[in-house]
Short mmCIF file of C-alpha atoms in Angstrom, two decimals:
data_model
loop_
_atom_site.label_atom_id
_atom_site.label_comp_id
_atom_site.label_asym_id
_atom_site.label_seq_id
_atom_site.Cartn_x
_atom_site.Cartn_y
_atom_site.Cartn_z
CA MET A 173 115.36 15.72 -27.66
CA SER A 174 112.47 13.99 -26.05
CA THR A 175 108.91 15.58 -26.27
CA LYS A 176 108.19 17.93 -23.57
CA ALA A 177 104.42 18.37 -24.65
CA LEU A 178 102.06 16.70 -27.20
CA ASP A 179 98.18 18.18 -27.89
CA LEU A 180 96.37 16.00 -25.79
CA PHE A 181 93.66 14.37 -27.56
CA GLN A 182 96.35 13.51 -30.29
CA ALA A 183 98.39 12.02 -27.40
CA TYR A 184 95.14 9.86 -26.42
CA ALA A 185 94.94 8.63 -30.10
CA GLU A 186 98.52 7.70 -30.33
CA ASP A 187 98.49 5.67 -26.97
CA LYS A 188 100.96 8.55 -25.56
CA LEU A 189 99.03 9.40 -22.17
CA PRO A 190 101.41 8.47 -19.41
CA ARG A 191 99.31 6.79 -16.62
CA ASP A 192 101.76 7.27 -13.87
CA GLY A 193 101.10 10.93 -14.14
CA GLY A 194 101.37 14.53 -15.86
CA TYR A 195 100.01 18.20 -16.62
CA ILE A 196 97.50 19.10 -18.73
CA VAL A 197 96.87 22.85 -20.05
CA SER A 198 93.78 23.65 -21.19
CA SER A 199 93.17 27.44 -22.90
CA PHE A 200 89.97 29.14 -23.03
CA PHE A 201 90.05 32.17 -25.39
CA ASP A 202 87.71 34.82 -26.00
CA ARG A 203 87.37 35.67 -29.92
CA ASN A 204 86.73 39.23 -29.33
CA SER A 205 89.36 40.46 -26.65
CA ALA A 206 92.47 39.07 -25.35
CA TYR A 207 90.30 37.75 -22.42
CA SER A 208 91.92 34.47 -21.66
CA LYS A 209 91.27 31.60 -19.25
CA TYR A 210 93.43 28.47 -18.32
CA GLU A 211 93.32 25.36 -16.25
CA VAL A 212 96.06 23.35 -15.37
CA VAL A 213 95.72 19.77 -13.74
CA ALA A 214 98.31 17.31 -12.57
CA TYR A 215 97.17 13.71 -12.20
CA SER A 216 98.66 10.27 -11.34
CA GLY A 217 97.83 6.80 -11.12
CA VAL A 218 95.05 6.62 -13.75
CA LYS A 219 93.08 3.53 -13.72
CA ASN A 220 91.29 4.42 -16.81
CA ILE A 221 91.14 7.22 -19.28
CA TYR A 222 88.13 7.28 -21.91
CA LEU A 223 86.48 9.61 -24.61
CA THR A 224 83.31 10.58 -24.07
CA GLU A 225 81.13 13.20 -26.09
CA GLU A 226 82.59 15.97 -24.21
CA GLY A 227 86.29 14.88 -23.93
CA LEU A 228 88.40 12.72 -22.17
CA THR A 229 87.88 11.44 -18.28
CA PHE A 230 90.77 10.53 -16.21
CA GLN A 231 89.53 8.22 -13.85
CA THR A 232 92.13 9.29 -11.01
CA ASP A 233 92.39 12.22 -8.67
CA GLY A 234 94.00 14.98 -9.64
CA ASN A 235 94.87 19.20 -8.68
CA LYS A 236 93.73 21.98 -10.54
CA ILE A 237 94.49 25.57 -10.69
CA PHE A 238 92.62 28.35 -12.93
CA VAL A 239 94.50 31.23 -14.48
CA LEU A 240 92.30 34.20 -15.80
CA VAL A 241 93.91 37.13 -17.70
CA GLU A 242 91.33 40.13 -17.56
CA PRO A 243 92.36 42.71 -20.12
CA MET A 244 92.09 46.34 -19.11
CA ASN A 245 88.73 46.97 -21.30
CA TYR A 246 86.79 44.48 -20.00
CA PRO A 247 83.60 45.82 -18.78
CA GLU A 248 82.82 43.26 -15.90
CA LYS A 249 86.24 43.17 -13.92
CA HIS A 250 83.75 44.49 -10.84
CA VAL A 251 82.07 40.85 -11.03
CA GLU A 252 83.62 38.31 -8.66
CA PRO A 253 85.08 35.52 -11.35
CA TYR A 254 82.52 32.88 -9.81
CA VAL A 255 79.68 34.42 -11.25
CA ARG A 256 80.65 35.59 -14.27
CA LYS A 257 78.82 34.24 -17.67
CA SER A 258 80.03 30.96 -17.93
CA ALA A 259 82.62 32.22 -20.91
CA TYR A 260 84.69 34.37 -18.28
CA GLN A 261 83.90 32.40 -15.00
CA ILE A 262 86.30 30.31 -12.87
CA PRO A 263 85.33 28.72 -9.33
CA HIS A 264 86.95 31.60 -6.90
CA ARG A 265 86.49 35.24 -5.58
CA PHE A 266 88.63 37.65 -6.06
CA ASN A 267 90.01 36.82 -2.30
CA GLU A 268 90.75 33.27 -3.30
CA LEU A 269 93.04 34.65 -6.26
CA GLU A 270 96.88 36.03 -6.50
CA ILE A 271 96.29 38.99 -8.71
CA PHE A 272 99.22 40.77 -10.71
CA THR A 273 98.27 43.81 -12.65
CA ALA A 274 100.56 44.10 -15.53
CA LYS A 275 102.17 47.71 -17.20
CA ASN A 276 99.12 47.79 -19.39
CA GLN A 277 96.83 47.45 -16.74
CA THR A 278 95.97 43.71 -17.45
CA LYS A 279 95.25 41.44 -14.81
CA VAL A 280 96.62 38.08 -14.34
CA MET A 281 95.13 36.27 -11.48
CA VAL A 282 95.61 32.47 -10.55
CA SER A 283 94.15 30.33 -7.83
CA LYS A 284 96.16 30.66 -4.18
CA ALA A 285 95.33 27.21 -3.81
CA PRO A 286 94.84 24.21 -6.07
CA THR A 287 91.22 22.33 -5.83
CA MET A 288 91.59 18.80 -5.78
CA THR A 289 89.37 16.47 -8.02
CA TYR A 290 88.04 13.36 -6.51
CA SER A 291 88.15 9.91 -8.18
CA SER A 292 88.05 11.66 -11.84
CA PHE A 293 87.78 14.59 -14.07
CA THR A 294 87.00 15.53 -17.40
CA ILE A 295 89.15 17.60 -19.83
CA LEU A 296 86.54 19.63 -22.41
CA LYS A 297 87.38 18.98 -26.50
CA PRO A 298 88.96 22.50 -27.26
CA THR A 299 86.88 23.96 -30.25
CA GLY A 300 87.88 27.20 -32.03
CA ILE A 301 91.43 28.58 -31.19
CA ASN A 302 91.25 26.81 -27.74
CA PHE A 303 93.77 23.54 -27.01
CA SER A 304 94.76 21.55 -24.55
CA LEU A 305 97.90 20.28 -24.32
CA LEU A 306 99.96 17.47 -22.56
CA ILE A 307 102.68 18.60 -20.89
CA PHE A 308 104.93 15.46 -19.74
CA ASN A 309 106.50 15.20 -16.15
CA THR A 310 109.63 15.43 -17.22
CA PRO A 311 112.54 17.41 -14.47
CA ASP A 312 112.60 20.46 -16.22
CA VAL A 313 108.62 20.61 -16.27
CA LEU A 314 108.17 23.85 -14.28
CA THR A 315 110.69 25.88 -16.48
CA THR A 316 108.79 24.43 -19.52
CA MET A 317 105.56 25.58 -18.10
CA GLU A 318 107.14 28.61 -16.85
CA TYR A 319 108.45 29.38 -20.53
CA PHE A 320 105.04 27.96 -21.83
CA PHE A 321 103.21 30.69 -20.35
CA THR A 322 105.44 33.70 -20.57
CA GLU A 323 105.23 33.33 -23.89
CA THR A 324 101.24 32.73 -24.05
CA ILE A 325 100.23 35.67 -21.98
CA ASN A 326 102.55 37.82 -23.79
CA LYS A 327 101.58 36.60 -27.46
CA GLU A 328 97.99 36.06 -26.78
CA ALA A 329 96.53 38.27 -23.79
CA GLY A 330 99.07 40.90 -24.95
CA VAL A 331 100.72 41.33 -21.86
CA PRO A 332 104.80 43.17 -22.18
CA LYS A 333 107.04 40.12 -22.00
CA SER A 334 108.74 41.37 -18.85
CA ASP A 335 105.42 41.67 -16.58
CA ALA A 336 104.41 38.10 -18.46
CA LYS A 337 107.27 36.35 -16.87
CA LYS A 338 106.28 37.92 -13.49
CA ALA A 339 102.82 36.86 -13.83
CA SER A 340 104.15 33.56 -15.03
CA ALA A 341 105.89 33.23 -11.96
CA TYR A 342 102.71 33.33 -9.56
CA ILE A 343 101.29 30.38 -12.08
CA ILE A 344 104.35 28.53 -11.17
CA GLU A 345 103.89 29.09 -7.49
CA GLY A 346 100.54 27.57 -7.56
CA ILE A 347 101.83 24.18 -9.63
CA GLU A 348 104.33 24.14 -6.70
CA LYS A 349 101.77 23.78 -4.05
CA PHE A 350 100.19 20.46 -6.44
CA SER A 351 100.04 17.58 -3.75
CA ILE A 352 99.30 14.81 -6.33
CA PHE A 353 102.99 14.13 -6.54
#
Protein backbone atom coordinates (compact mmCIF):
# COMPACT_ATOMS: atom_id res chain seq x y z
CA MET A 1 0.00 0.00 0.00
CA SER A 2 1.46 3.35 -1.00
CA THR A 3 1.71 6.31 1.37
CA LYS A 4 -1.33 8.58 1.18
CA ALA A 5 -0.20 11.30 3.58
CA LEU A 6 2.86 12.57 5.47
CA ASP A 7 3.63 15.39 7.83
CA LEU A 8 4.49 18.28 5.47
CA PHE A 9 7.72 19.30 7.16
CA GLN A 10 8.85 15.68 7.44
CA ALA A 11 8.17 15.24 3.70
CA TYR A 12 10.26 18.35 3.00
CA ALA A 13 13.14 17.13 5.21
CA GLU A 14 13.09 13.74 3.47
CA ASP A 15 12.80 15.30 -0.02
CA LYS A 16 9.43 13.61 -0.60
CA LEU A 17 7.40 16.66 -1.62
CA PRO A 18 5.96 16.02 -5.08
CA ARG A 19 6.68 18.97 -7.37
CA ASP A 20 4.00 17.90 -9.82
CA GLY A 21 1.27 18.51 -7.24
CA GLY A 22 -0.49 17.55 -4.09
CA TYR A 23 -2.70 18.80 -1.31
CA ILE A 24 -1.72 20.38 1.99
CA VAL A 25 -4.09 20.46 4.95
CA SER A 26 -3.11 22.75 7.82
CA SER A 27 -4.95 22.77 11.12
CA PHE A 28 -5.26 25.50 13.72
CA PHE A 29 -6.88 24.34 16.96
CA ASP A 30 -7.94 26.46 19.92
CA ARG A 31 -6.44 25.09 23.14
CA ASN A 32 -9.48 26.03 25.23
CA SER A 33 -12.38 24.95 23.05
CA ALA A 34 -13.38 22.84 20.04
CA TYR A 35 -12.95 25.87 17.74
CA SER A 36 -10.85 24.77 14.75
CA LYS A 37 -9.67 26.19 11.45
CA TYR A 38 -8.30 24.32 8.46
CA GLU A 39 -6.70 25.50 5.24
CA VAL A 40 -6.67 23.12 2.28
CA VAL A 41 -4.26 24.03 -0.51
CA ALA A 42 -3.79 22.29 -3.84
CA TYR A 43 -0.65 23.00 -5.83
CA SER A 44 1.08 21.82 -9.00
CA GLY A 45 4.06 22.72 -11.17
CA VAL A 46 6.38 23.83 -8.37
CA LYS A 47 9.37 25.90 -9.46
CA ASN A 48 11.00 25.96 -6.03
CA ILE A 49 10.29 25.09 -2.38
CA TYR A 50 12.29 26.63 0.41
CA LEU A 51 12.22 26.76 4.19
CA THR A 52 11.96 30.14 5.95
CA GLU A 53 11.63 31.06 9.62
CA GLU A 54 7.85 31.22 9.14
CA GLY A 55 7.36 28.00 7.22
CA LEU A 56 7.63 26.43 3.76
CA THR A 57 7.30 28.67 0.73
CA PHE A 58 6.13 27.14 -2.54
CA GLN A 59 6.89 29.06 -5.72
CA THR A 60 3.83 28.10 -7.73
CA ASP A 61 0.14 28.89 -8.02
CA GLY A 62 -2.29 27.25 -5.64
CA ASN A 63 -5.97 26.90 -4.84
CA LYS A 64 -7.11 27.26 -1.25
CA ILE A 65 -10.29 26.75 0.73
CA PHE A 66 -10.90 27.44 4.39
CA VAL A 67 -12.87 25.38 6.89
CA LEU A 68 -14.04 26.79 10.21
CA VAL A 69 -15.55 24.63 12.96
CA GLU A 70 -17.36 26.82 15.47
CA PRO A 71 -18.72 25.25 18.68
CA MET A 72 -22.16 26.24 19.92
CA ASN A 73 -20.70 28.20 22.86
CA TYR A 74 -18.35 30.39 20.80
CA PRO A 75 -19.04 33.89 22.19
CA GLU A 76 -18.32 35.86 18.98
CA LYS A 77 -20.47 33.81 16.58
CA HIS A 78 -22.25 36.96 15.37
CA VAL A 79 -18.93 38.48 14.14
CA GLU A 80 -18.07 37.95 10.46
CA PRO A 81 -15.15 35.49 10.21
CA TYR A 82 -12.93 37.93 8.30
CA VAL A 83 -12.92 40.48 11.18
CA ARG A 84 -12.46 38.11 14.11
CA LYS A 85 -9.27 38.01 16.17
CA SER A 86 -6.50 36.42 14.10
CA ALA A 87 -6.64 33.05 15.90
CA TYR A 88 -10.34 32.76 14.93
CA GLN A 89 -10.22 34.42 11.53
CA ILE A 90 -10.63 33.21 7.96
CA PRO A 91 -10.84 35.63 5.00
CA HIS A 92 -14.57 35.23 4.32
CA ARG A 93 -17.93 36.78 5.14
CA PHE A 94 -20.82 34.54 6.14
CA ASN A 95 -22.35 34.84 2.65
CA GLU A 96 -19.13 33.43 1.13
CA LEU A 97 -19.40 30.24 3.18
CA GLU A 98 -21.43 27.04 3.01
CA ILE A 99 -22.64 26.61 6.59
CA PHE A 100 -23.61 23.22 7.99
CA THR A 101 -25.12 23.06 11.49
CA ALA A 102 -24.68 19.77 13.35
CA LYS A 103 -27.18 18.27 15.79
CA ASN A 104 -25.09 19.59 18.69
CA GLN A 105 -25.29 23.12 17.14
CA THR A 106 -21.62 23.15 16.09
CA LYS A 107 -21.29 25.00 12.80
CA VAL A 108 -18.94 23.84 10.06
CA MET A 109 -18.25 26.62 7.55
CA VAL A 110 -16.56 25.97 4.21
CA SER A 111 -15.45 28.38 1.47
CA LYS A 112 -18.03 28.39 -1.34
CA ALA A 113 -15.30 29.03 -3.89
CA PRO A 114 -11.53 28.44 -3.78
CA THR A 115 -9.13 31.33 -3.50
CA MET A 116 -6.33 31.44 -6.08
CA THR A 117 -2.84 32.21 -4.84
CA TYR A 118 -0.61 33.45 -7.62
CA SER A 119 3.15 32.86 -7.90
CA SER A 120 3.78 31.66 -4.33
CA PHE A 121 2.28 30.76 -0.97
CA THR A 122 3.69 29.91 2.45
CA ILE A 123 2.54 27.16 4.79
CA LEU A 124 3.23 28.25 8.37
CA LYS A 125 5.18 25.96 10.69
CA PRO A 126 2.68 24.30 13.00
CA THR A 127 2.95 24.99 16.71
CA GLY A 128 1.48 23.15 19.68
CA ILE A 129 -1.21 20.68 18.65
CA ASN A 130 -1.54 22.07 15.13
CA PHE A 131 -0.26 20.21 12.09
CA SER A 132 0.33 20.49 8.35
CA LEU A 133 -0.23 17.35 6.36
CA LEU A 134 0.79 16.57 2.79
CA ILE A 135 -1.82 14.43 1.05
CA PHE A 136 -0.54 12.84 -2.13
CA ASN A 137 -2.58 13.28 -5.30
CA THR A 138 -3.52 9.62 -5.70
CA PRO A 139 -6.59 8.38 -7.60
CA ASP A 140 -8.50 8.07 -4.30
CA VAL A 141 -7.36 11.42 -2.83
CA LEU A 142 -10.89 12.74 -2.34
CA THR A 143 -11.91 9.60 -0.44
CA THR A 144 -8.79 9.94 1.71
CA MET A 145 -9.58 13.59 2.48
CA GLU A 146 -13.24 12.89 3.20
CA TYR A 147 -12.22 10.19 5.70
CA PHE A 148 -9.61 12.52 7.24
CA PHE A 149 -12.07 15.38 7.73
CA THR A 150 -14.84 13.11 9.03
CA GLU A 151 -12.51 11.66 11.67
CA THR A 152 -10.86 14.96 12.60
CA ILE A 153 -14.08 16.98 12.86
CA ASN A 154 -15.62 14.20 14.91
CA LYS A 155 -12.70 13.65 17.29
CA GLU A 156 -11.21 17.15 17.57
CA ALA A 157 -14.36 19.28 17.40
CA GLY A 158 -16.87 16.90 18.95
CA VAL A 159 -19.23 16.87 15.96
CA PRO A 160 -21.37 13.71 15.96
CA LYS A 161 -19.99 11.16 13.48
CA SER A 162 -22.99 11.26 11.11
CA ASP A 163 -22.87 15.07 11.00
CA ALA A 164 -19.08 15.07 10.59
CA LYS A 165 -19.57 12.89 7.50
CA LYS A 166 -22.15 15.34 6.09
CA ALA A 167 -19.88 18.32 6.83
CA SER A 168 -16.96 16.54 5.14
CA ALA A 169 -19.08 16.26 1.98
CA TYR A 170 -19.24 20.10 1.90
CA ILE A 171 -15.45 20.22 2.17
CA ILE A 172 -15.02 17.74 -0.67
CA GLU A 173 -17.42 19.79 -2.83
CA GLY A 174 -15.17 22.80 -2.23
CA ILE A 175 -12.04 20.83 -3.11
CA GLU A 176 -13.69 19.56 -6.30
CA LYS A 177 -13.91 23.20 -7.46
CA PHE A 178 -10.12 23.56 -7.46
CA SER A 179 -8.83 24.49 -10.91
CA ILE A 180 -5.14 23.80 -10.30
CA PHE A 181 -5.13 20.24 -11.71
